[in-house]
Tab-separated table of C-alpha atoms in Angstrom:
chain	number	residue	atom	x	y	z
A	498	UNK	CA	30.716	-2.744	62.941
A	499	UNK	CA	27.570	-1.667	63.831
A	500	UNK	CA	26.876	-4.019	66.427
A	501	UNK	CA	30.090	-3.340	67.845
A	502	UNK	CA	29.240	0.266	68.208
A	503	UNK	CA	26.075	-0.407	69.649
A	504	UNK	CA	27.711	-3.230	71.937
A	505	UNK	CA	30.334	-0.383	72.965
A	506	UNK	CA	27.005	2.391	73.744
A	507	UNK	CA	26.272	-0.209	76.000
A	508	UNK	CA	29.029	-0.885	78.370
A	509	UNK	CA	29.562	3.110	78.024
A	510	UNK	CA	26.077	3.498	79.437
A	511	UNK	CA	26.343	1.193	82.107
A	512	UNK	CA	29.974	2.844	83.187
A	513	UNK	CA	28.155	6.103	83.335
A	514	UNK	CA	25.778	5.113	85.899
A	515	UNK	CA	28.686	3.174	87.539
A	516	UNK	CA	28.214	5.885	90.528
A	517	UNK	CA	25.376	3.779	92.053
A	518	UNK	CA	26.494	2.821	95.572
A	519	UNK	CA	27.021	-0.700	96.860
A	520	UNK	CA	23.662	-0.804	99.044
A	521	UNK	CA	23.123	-4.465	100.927
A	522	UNK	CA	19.159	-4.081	101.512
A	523	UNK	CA	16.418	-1.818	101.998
A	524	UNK	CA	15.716	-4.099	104.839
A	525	UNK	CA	18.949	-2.971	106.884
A	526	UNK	CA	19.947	-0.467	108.990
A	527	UNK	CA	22.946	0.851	107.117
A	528	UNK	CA	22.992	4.322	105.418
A	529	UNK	CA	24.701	6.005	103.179
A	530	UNK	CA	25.096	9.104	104.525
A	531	UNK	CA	27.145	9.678	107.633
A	532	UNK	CA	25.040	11.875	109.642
A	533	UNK	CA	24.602	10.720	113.541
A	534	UNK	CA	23.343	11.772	116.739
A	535	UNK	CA	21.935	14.583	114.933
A	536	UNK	CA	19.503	15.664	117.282
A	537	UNK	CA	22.241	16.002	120.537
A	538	UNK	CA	24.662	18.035	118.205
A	539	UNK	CA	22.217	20.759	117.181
A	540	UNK	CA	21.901	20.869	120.417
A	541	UNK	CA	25.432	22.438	121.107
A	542	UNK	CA	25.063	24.709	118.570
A	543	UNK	CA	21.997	26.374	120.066
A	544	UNK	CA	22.823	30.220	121.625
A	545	UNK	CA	21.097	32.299	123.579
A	546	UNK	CA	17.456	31.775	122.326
A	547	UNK	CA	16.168	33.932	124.301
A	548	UNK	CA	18.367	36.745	124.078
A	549	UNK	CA	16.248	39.231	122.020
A	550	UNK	CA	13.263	38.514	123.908
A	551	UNK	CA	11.888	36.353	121.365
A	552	UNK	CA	11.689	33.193	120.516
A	553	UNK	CA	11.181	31.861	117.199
A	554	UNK	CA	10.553	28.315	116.111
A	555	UNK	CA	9.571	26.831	112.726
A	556	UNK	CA	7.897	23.898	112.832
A	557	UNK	CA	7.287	21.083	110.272
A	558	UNK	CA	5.757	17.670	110.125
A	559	UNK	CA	4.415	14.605	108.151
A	560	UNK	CA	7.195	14.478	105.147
A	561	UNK	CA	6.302	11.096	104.364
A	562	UNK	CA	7.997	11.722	100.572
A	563	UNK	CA	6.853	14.820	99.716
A	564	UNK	CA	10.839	15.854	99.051
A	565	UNK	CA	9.974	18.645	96.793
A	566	UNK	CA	7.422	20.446	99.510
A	567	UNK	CA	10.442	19.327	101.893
A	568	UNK	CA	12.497	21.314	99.642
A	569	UNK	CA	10.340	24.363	99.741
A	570	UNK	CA	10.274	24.671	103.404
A	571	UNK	CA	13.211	24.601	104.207
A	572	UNK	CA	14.308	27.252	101.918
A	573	UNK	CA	11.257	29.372	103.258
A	574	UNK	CA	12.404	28.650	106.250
A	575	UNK	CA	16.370	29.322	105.457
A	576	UNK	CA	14.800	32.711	104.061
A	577	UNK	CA	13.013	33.603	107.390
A	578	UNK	CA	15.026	35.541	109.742
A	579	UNK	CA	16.227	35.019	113.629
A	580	UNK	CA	14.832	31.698	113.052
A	581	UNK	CA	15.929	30.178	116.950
A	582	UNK	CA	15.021	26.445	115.921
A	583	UNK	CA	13.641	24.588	113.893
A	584	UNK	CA	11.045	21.310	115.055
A	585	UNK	CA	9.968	18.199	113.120
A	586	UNK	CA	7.042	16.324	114.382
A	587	UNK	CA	7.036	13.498	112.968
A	588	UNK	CA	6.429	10.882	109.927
A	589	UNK	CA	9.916	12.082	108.463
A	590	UNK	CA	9.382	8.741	106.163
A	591	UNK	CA	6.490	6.562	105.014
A	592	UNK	CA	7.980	2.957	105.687
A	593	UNK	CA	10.962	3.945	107.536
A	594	UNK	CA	13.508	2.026	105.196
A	595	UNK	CA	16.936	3.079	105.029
A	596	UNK	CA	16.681	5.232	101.985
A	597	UNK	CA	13.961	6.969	103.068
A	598	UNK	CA	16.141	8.060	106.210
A	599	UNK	CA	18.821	8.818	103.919
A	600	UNK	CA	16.340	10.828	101.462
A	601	UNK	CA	14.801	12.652	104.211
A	602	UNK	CA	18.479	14.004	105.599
A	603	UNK	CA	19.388	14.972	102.037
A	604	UNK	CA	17.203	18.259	102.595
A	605	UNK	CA	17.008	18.211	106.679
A	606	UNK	CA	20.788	19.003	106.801
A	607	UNK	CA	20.877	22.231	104.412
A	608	UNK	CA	18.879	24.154	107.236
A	609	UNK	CA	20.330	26.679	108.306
A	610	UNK	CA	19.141	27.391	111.940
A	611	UNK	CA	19.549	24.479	114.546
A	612	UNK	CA	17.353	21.892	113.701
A	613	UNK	CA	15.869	18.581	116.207
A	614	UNK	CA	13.400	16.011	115.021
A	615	UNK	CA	10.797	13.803	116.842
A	616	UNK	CA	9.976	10.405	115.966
A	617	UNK	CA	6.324	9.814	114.009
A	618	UNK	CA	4.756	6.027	113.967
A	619	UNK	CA	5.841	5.982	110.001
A	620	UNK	CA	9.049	6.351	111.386
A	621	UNK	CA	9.067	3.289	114.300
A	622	UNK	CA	8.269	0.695	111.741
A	623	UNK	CA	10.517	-1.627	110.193
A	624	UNK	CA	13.675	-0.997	111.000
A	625	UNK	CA	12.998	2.847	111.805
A	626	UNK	CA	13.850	2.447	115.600
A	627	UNK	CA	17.388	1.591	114.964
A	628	UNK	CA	17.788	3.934	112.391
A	629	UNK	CA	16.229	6.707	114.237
A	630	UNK	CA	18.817	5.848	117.533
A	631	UNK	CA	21.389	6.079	115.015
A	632	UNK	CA	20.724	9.427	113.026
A	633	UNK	CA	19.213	11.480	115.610
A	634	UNK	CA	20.308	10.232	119.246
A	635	UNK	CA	17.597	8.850	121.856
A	636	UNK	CA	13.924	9.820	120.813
A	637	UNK	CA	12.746	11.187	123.853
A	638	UNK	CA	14.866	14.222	124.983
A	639	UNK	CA	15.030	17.854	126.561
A	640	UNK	CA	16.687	20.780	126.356
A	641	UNK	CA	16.681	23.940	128.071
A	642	UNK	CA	16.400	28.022	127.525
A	643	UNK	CA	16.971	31.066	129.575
A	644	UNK	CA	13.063	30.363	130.349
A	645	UNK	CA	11.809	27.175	128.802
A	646	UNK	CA	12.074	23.429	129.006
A	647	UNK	CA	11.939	22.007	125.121
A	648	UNK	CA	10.596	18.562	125.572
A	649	UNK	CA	10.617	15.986	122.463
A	650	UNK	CA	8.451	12.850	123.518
A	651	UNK	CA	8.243	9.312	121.375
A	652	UNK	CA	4.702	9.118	120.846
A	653	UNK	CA	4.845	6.500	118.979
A	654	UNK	CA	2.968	3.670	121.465
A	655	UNK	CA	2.277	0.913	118.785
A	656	UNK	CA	5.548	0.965	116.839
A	657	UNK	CA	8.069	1.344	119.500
A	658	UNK	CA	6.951	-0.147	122.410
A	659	UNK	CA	10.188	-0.075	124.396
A	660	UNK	CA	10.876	3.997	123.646
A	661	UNK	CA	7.383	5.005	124.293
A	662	UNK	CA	7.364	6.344	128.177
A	663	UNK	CA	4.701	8.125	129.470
A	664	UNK	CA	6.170	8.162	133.069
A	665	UNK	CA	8.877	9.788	131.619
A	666	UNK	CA	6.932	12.765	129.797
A	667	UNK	CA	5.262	13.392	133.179
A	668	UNK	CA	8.777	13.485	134.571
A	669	UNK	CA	10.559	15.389	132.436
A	670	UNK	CA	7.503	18.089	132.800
A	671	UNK	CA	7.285	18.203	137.180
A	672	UNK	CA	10.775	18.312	137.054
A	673	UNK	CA	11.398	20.822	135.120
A	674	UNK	CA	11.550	24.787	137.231
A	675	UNK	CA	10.556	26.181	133.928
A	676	UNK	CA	8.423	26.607	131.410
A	677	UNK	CA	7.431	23.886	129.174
A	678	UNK	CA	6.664	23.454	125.406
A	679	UNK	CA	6.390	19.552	124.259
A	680	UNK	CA	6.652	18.575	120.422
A	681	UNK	CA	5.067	15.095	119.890
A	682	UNK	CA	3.727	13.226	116.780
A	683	UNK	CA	0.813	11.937	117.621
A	684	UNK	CA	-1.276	13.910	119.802
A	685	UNK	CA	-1.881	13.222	123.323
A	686	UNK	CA	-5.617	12.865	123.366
A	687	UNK	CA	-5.655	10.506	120.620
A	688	UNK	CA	-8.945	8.197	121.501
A	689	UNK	CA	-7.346	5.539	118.914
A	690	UNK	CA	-4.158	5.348	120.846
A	691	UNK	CA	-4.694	6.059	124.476
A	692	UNK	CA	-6.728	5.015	126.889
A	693	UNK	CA	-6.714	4.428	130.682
A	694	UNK	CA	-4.328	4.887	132.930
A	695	UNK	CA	-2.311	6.346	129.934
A	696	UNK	CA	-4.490	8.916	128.994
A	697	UNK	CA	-4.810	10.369	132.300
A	698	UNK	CA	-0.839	10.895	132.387
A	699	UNK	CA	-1.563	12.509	129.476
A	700	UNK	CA	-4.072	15.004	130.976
A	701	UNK	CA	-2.187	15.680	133.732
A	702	UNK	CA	0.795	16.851	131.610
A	703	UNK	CA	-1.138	19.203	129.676
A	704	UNK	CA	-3.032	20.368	132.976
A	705	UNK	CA	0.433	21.003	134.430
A	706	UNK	CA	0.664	24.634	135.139
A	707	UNK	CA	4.344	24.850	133.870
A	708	UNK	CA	3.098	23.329	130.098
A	709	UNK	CA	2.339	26.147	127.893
A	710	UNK	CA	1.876	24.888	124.985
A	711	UNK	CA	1.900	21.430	123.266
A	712	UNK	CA	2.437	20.711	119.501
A	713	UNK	CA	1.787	17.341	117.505
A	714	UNK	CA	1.811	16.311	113.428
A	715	UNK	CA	0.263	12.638	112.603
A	716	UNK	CA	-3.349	14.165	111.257
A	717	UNK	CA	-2.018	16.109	108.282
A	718	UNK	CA	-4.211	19.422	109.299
A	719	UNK	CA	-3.679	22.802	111.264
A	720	UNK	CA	-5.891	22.504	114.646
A	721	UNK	CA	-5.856	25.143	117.859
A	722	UNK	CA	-7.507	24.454	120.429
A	723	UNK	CA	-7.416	25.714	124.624
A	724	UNK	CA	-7.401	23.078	127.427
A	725	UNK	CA	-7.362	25.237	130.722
A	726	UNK	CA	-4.947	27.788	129.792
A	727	UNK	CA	-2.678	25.280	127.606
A	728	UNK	CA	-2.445	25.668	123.835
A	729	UNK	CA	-2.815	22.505	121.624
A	730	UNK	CA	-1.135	23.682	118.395
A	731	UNK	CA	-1.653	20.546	115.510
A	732	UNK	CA	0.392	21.480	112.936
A	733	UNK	CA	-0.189	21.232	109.170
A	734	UNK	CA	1.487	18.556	107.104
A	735	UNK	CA	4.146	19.170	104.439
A	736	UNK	CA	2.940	18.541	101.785
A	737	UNK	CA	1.811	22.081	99.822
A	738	UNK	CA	4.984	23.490	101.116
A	739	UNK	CA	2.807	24.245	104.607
A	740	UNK	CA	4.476	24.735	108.298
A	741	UNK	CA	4.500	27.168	110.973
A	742	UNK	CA	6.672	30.144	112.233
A	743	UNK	CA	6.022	30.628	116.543
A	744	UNK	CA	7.037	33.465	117.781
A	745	UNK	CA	6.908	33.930	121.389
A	746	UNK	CA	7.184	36.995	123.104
A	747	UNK	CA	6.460	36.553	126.989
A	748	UNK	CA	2.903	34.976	126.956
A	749	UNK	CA	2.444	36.243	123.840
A	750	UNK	CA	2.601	33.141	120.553
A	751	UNK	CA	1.922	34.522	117.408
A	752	UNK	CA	1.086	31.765	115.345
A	753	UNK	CA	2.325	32.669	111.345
A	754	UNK	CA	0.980	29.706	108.957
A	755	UNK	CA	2.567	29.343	105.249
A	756	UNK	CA	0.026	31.694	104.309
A	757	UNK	CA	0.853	34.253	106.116
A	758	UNK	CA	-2.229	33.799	107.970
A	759	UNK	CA	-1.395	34.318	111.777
A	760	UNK	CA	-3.087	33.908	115.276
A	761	UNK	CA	-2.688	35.142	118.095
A	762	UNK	CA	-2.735	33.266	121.706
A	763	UNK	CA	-1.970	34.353	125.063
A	764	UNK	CA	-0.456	31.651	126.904
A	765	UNK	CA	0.121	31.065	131.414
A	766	UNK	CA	1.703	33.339	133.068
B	1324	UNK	CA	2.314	-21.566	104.449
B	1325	UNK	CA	5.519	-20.099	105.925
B	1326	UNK	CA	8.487	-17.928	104.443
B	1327	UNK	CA	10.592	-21.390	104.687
B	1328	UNK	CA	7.957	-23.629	102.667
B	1329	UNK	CA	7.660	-20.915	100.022
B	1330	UNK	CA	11.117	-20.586	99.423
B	1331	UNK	CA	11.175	-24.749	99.194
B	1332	UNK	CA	8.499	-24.938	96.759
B	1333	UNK	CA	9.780	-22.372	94.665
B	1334	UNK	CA	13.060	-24.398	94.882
B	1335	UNK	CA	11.569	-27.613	93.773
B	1336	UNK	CA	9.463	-25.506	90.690
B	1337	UNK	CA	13.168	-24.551	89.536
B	1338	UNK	CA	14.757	-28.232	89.605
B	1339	UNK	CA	11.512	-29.350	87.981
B	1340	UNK	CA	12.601	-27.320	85.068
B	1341	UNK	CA	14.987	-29.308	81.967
B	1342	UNK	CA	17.512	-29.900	82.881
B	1343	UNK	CA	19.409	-29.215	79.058
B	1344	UNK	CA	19.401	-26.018	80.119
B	1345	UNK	CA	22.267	-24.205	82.035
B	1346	UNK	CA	23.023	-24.173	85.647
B	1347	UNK	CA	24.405	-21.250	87.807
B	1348	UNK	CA	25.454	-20.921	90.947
B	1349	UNK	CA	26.079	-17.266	92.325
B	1350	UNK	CA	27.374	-15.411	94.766
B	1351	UNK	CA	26.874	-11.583	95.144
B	1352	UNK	CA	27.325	-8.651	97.310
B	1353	UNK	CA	25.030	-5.638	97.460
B	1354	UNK	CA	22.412	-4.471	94.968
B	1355	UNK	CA	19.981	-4.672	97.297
B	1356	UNK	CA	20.219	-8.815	97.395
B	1357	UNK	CA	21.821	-8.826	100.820
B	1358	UNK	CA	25.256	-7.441	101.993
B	1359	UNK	CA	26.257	-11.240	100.400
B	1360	UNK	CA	23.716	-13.727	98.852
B	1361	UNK	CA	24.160	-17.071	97.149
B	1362	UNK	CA	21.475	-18.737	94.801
B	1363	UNK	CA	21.159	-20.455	91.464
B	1364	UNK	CA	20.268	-19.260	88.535
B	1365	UNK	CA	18.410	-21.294	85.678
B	1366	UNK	CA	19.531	-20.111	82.326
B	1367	UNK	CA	17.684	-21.000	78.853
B	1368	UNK	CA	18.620	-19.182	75.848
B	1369	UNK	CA	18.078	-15.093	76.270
B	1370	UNK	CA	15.900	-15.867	79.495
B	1371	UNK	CA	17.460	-16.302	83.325
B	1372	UNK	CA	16.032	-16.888	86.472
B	1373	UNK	CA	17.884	-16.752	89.804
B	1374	UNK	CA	16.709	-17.140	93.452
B	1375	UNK	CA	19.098	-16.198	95.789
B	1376	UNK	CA	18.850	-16.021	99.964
B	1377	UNK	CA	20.693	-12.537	101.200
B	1378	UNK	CA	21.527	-11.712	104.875
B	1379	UNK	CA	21.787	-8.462	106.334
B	1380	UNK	CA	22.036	-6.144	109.147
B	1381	UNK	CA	19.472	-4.639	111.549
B	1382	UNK	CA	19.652	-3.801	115.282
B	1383	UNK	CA	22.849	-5.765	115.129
B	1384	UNK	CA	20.972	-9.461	114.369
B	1385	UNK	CA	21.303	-10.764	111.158
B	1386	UNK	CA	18.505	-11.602	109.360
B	1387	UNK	CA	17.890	-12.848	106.006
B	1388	UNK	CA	15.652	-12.364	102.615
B	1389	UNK	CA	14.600	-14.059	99.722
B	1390	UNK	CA	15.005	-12.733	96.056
B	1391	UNK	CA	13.946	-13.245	92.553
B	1392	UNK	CA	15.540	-12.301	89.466
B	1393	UNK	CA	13.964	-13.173	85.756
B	1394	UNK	CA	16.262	-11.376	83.357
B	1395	UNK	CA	16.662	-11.411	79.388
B	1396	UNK	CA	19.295	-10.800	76.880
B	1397	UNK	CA	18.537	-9.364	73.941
B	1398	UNK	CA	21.750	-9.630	72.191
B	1399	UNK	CA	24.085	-13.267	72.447
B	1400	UNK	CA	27.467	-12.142	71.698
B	1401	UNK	CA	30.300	-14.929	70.796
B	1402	UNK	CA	33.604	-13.250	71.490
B	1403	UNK	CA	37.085	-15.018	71.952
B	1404	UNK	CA	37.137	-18.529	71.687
B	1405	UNK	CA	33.416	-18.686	71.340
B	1406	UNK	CA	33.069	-17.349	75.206
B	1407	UNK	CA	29.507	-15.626	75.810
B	1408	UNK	CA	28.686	-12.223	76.180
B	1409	UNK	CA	25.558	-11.094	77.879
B	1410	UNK	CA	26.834	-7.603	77.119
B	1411	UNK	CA	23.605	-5.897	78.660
B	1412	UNK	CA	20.655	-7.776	80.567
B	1413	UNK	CA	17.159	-5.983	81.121
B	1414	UNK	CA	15.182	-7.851	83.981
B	1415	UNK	CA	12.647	-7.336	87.002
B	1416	UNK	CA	13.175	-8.717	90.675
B	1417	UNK	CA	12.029	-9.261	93.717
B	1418	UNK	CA	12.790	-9.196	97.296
B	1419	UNK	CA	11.004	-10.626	100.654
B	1420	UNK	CA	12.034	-10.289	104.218
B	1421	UNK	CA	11.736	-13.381	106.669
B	1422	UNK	CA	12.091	-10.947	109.976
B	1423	UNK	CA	8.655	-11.637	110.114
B	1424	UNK	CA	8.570	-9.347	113.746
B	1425	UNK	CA	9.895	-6.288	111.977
B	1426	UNK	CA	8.234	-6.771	108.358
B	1427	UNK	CA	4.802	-7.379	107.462
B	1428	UNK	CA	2.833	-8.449	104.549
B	1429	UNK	CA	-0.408	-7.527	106.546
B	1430	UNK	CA	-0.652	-4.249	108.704
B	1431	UNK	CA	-0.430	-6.573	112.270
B	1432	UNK	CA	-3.851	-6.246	114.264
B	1433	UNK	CA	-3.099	-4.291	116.725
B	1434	UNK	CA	-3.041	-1.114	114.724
B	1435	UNK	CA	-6.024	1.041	114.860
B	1436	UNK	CA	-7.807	-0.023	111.842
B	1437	UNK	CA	-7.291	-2.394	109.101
B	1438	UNK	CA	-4.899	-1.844	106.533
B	1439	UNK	CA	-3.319	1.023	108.936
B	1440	UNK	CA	0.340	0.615	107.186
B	1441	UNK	CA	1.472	-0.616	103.661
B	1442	UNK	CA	2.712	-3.743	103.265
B	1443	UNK	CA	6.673	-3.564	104.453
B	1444	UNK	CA	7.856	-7.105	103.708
B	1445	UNK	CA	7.705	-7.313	99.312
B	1446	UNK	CA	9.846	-4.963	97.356
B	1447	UNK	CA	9.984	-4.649	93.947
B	1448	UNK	CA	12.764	-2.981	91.606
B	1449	UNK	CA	14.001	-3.106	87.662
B	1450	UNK	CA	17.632	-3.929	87.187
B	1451	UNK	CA	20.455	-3.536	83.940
B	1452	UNK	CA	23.571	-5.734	84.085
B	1453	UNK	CA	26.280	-7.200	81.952
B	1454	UNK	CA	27.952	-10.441	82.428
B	1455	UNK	CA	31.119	-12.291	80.912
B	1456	UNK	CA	31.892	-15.844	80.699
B	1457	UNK	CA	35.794	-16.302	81.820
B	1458	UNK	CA	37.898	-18.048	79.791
B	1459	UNK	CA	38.304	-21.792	81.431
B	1460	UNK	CA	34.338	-21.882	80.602
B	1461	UNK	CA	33.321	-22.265	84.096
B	1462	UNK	CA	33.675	-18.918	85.621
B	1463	UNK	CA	31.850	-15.890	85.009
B	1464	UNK	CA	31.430	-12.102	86.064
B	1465	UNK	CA	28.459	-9.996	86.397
B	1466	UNK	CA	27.471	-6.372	87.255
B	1467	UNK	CA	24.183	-4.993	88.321
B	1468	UNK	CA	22.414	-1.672	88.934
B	1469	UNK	CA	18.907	-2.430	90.436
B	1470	UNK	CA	16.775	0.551	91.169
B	1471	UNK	CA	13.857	-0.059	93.387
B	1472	UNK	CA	10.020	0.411	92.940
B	1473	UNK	CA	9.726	3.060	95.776
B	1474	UNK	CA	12.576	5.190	94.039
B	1475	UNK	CA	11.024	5.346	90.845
B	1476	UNK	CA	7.610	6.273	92.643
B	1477	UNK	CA	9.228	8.898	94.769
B	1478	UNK	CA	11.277	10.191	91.472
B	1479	UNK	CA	7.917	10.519	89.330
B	1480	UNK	CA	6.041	12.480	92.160
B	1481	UNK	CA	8.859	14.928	92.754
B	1482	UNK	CA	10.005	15.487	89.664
B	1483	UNK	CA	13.799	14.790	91.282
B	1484	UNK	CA	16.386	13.226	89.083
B	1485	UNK	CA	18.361	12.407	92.277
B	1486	UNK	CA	18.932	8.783	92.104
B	1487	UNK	CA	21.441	8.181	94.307
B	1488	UNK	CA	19.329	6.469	97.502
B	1489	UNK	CA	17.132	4.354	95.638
B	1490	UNK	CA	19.991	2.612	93.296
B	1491	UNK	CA	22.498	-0.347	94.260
B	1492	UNK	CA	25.058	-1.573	92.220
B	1493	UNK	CA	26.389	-5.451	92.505
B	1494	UNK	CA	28.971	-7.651	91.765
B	1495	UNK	CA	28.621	-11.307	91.089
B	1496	UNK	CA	30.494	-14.562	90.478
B	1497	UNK	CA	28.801	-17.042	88.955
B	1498	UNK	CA	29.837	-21.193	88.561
B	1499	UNK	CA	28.509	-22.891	85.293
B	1500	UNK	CA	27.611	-26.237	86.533
């Protein structure tokens, strides 16, 4: 009798975790949530940005799988008002396996304010590239504001050699008749990274006279720094519940870190 | 030595084994195996091994991975007709990618410094499952939950209970040669 009743504890354990999914491999680029082309529907849902003559912007990066700090941000965030957008820079995941994709979305999607993500390298390895095409949309992408051009550029040269366009960064930034902010991963004067002709297509996009203001993730620490009139804005990573509120006002950015700390730049005319 | 020559040898280790004990074949879908796998298992008393190849998905090629099971049974049960009851198994496994262009073992050269990445090819993972012998004595069921090494690291440093994306469950049917 007894080992009946322990036999029965058993199966009655099992059955209760019986709610696992039928997953084929971490190695695949199936998901189990349903979540696609995320990045081109937030952008319908954007308004006016612009409207009450600022623009605010929260900014996050380098996840990897710090979900709780995740978790804390974006309730910060969800707390902060007349948020415009929200930007991800990067290095959502570690390894880029399908859970990680899946774990990362479990938090992305409770935001509250419109939300787009670029890809980081953590992201392009594996099978990150399809996965990233599939929950998110094409990983280099613009869209537009009463004043500004919102550029998101795969950085990402080593990983994903195929998505990774300079020509088109330098594009998307002559073309444009407005303004232009540019959220990257890895930043664009990375020695380790770029060199040559590529780095020089670099500099000439910051140089350009329409880019204000140019944000990246990948190094895990906040960095400012001036390059003729252009802001280089590093942002902080994740983890310690850190990440950035812009607010731009004209040429005015008012930098706000987690701490409440905040800067102030002026940016081109 | 290749993926291919690793997965031979560790073939020929298993058929070196006695052959009094019992023979499985299996086939399985999900649990982190493969969308479908097939393999043998080697089966000696409270102790089984299994190898299995999986295939799955990515970028719309298929591609395929090794995996290794050991499991034990602490409890034998004889139920109708002196069928066999494996009513839970406790066991470790493995799994190994062959899409040697997408997974590495090695962070590839190219990247900035050495060691840039983790290893992407090996995962690891703990698995619970219960298994019944069918009545014509040739057949039998199994059920798995596996839970994966990067799940159980992720749970411990974020104090989440959540579960749900690092856990697979699996089916499998099993010949008794």
């Amino acid at each position: 009798m007894m080992a009946l009743q322990r036999y029965s504890l058993v199966v009655l354990l099992l059955s209760s975790l019986s709610c696992a999914p039928f997953r084929d491999s971490p190695y695949s680029d199936e998901l189990l949530r349903k979540e696609r082309s995320l990045n081109t529907l937030q952008n319908s849902r954007l308004g006016d940005v612009e409207a009450d003559g600022v623009l605010r912007i929260a900014v996050m990066t380098d996840t990897h799988q710090n979900y709780k700090d995740m978790d804390e941000v974006v309730y910060r965030i969800n707390r902060t008002a007349d948020v415009d957008f929200v930007a991800h820079l990067g290095d959502l995941t570690n390894s880029s396996y399908n859970f990680e994709y899946d774990q990362f979305l479990d938090s992305w999607v409770t935001l509250d304010a419109p939300h787009f993500v670029t890809i980081g390298n953590h992201d392009a390895v594996g099978a990150g590239t399809s996965l990233f095409k599939k929950v998110f949309g094409p990983s280099n992408f613009y869209f537009e504001s009463a004043t500004k051009r919102f550029i998101f550029f795969n950085s990402a040269n080593l990983e994903d050699r195929e998505g990774f366009s300079p020509d088109w960064l330098l594009e998307a930034v002559q073309s444009s008749t407005k303004s232009v902010i540019i959220f990257t991963h890895i930043p664009l004067q990375d020695e380790e990274r770029f060199a040559g002709a590529t780095a020089q297509t670099f500099e000439d996009v910051i140089d350009d006279p329409k880019t204000l203001l140019v944000l990246n993730g990948h190094n895990h620490s906040y960095l400012l720094k001036d390059q003729n009139g252009t802001a280089l804005l590093q942002a902080p990573r994740v983890q310690g519940a850190q990440w950035l509120l812009l607010e731009i006002s004209g040429t005015q950015l008012n930098i706000i870190q987690h701490n409440g700390d905040s800067t102030w730049v002026t940016l081109k005319n | 030595m290749g993926y291919a020559q690793k997965l031979i040898a560790l073939i020929m280790v298993l058929l070196s084994l006695p052959c009094s004990a019992e023979w499985l074949g299996a086939a399985s879908v999900a649990g982190f195996f493969g969308k479908y796998s097939l393999g043998v298992a080697y089966v000696g008393g409270h102790h089984e091994t299994e190898l299995s190849l999986g295939a799955y998905s990515n970028a719309s090629r298929t591609e395929l991975q090794s995996n290794l099971a050991y499991r034990y049974s602490p409890w034998i049960v004889p139920v109708l007709n002196n069928k066999i009851w494996h009513p839970i198994q406790v066991g470790l496994f493995g799994l190994f990618s062959w899409d040697e262009k997408t997974y590495f073992t090695d962070s590839p050269s190219y990247y900035p410094t050495p060691g840039y990445y983790d290893q992407t090819a090996l995962r690891l993972g703990v698995e619970f499952g219960t298994s019944l012998l069918l009545p014509n004595n040739q057949w039998s069921v199994a059920y798995f939950i596996r839970v994966l090494d990067s799940g159980l690291i992720a749970i411990y440093n974020n104090d989440r209970k959540d579960l749900q994306y690092y856990i697979s469950s699996s089916l499998s049917l099993r010949y008794h040669f």
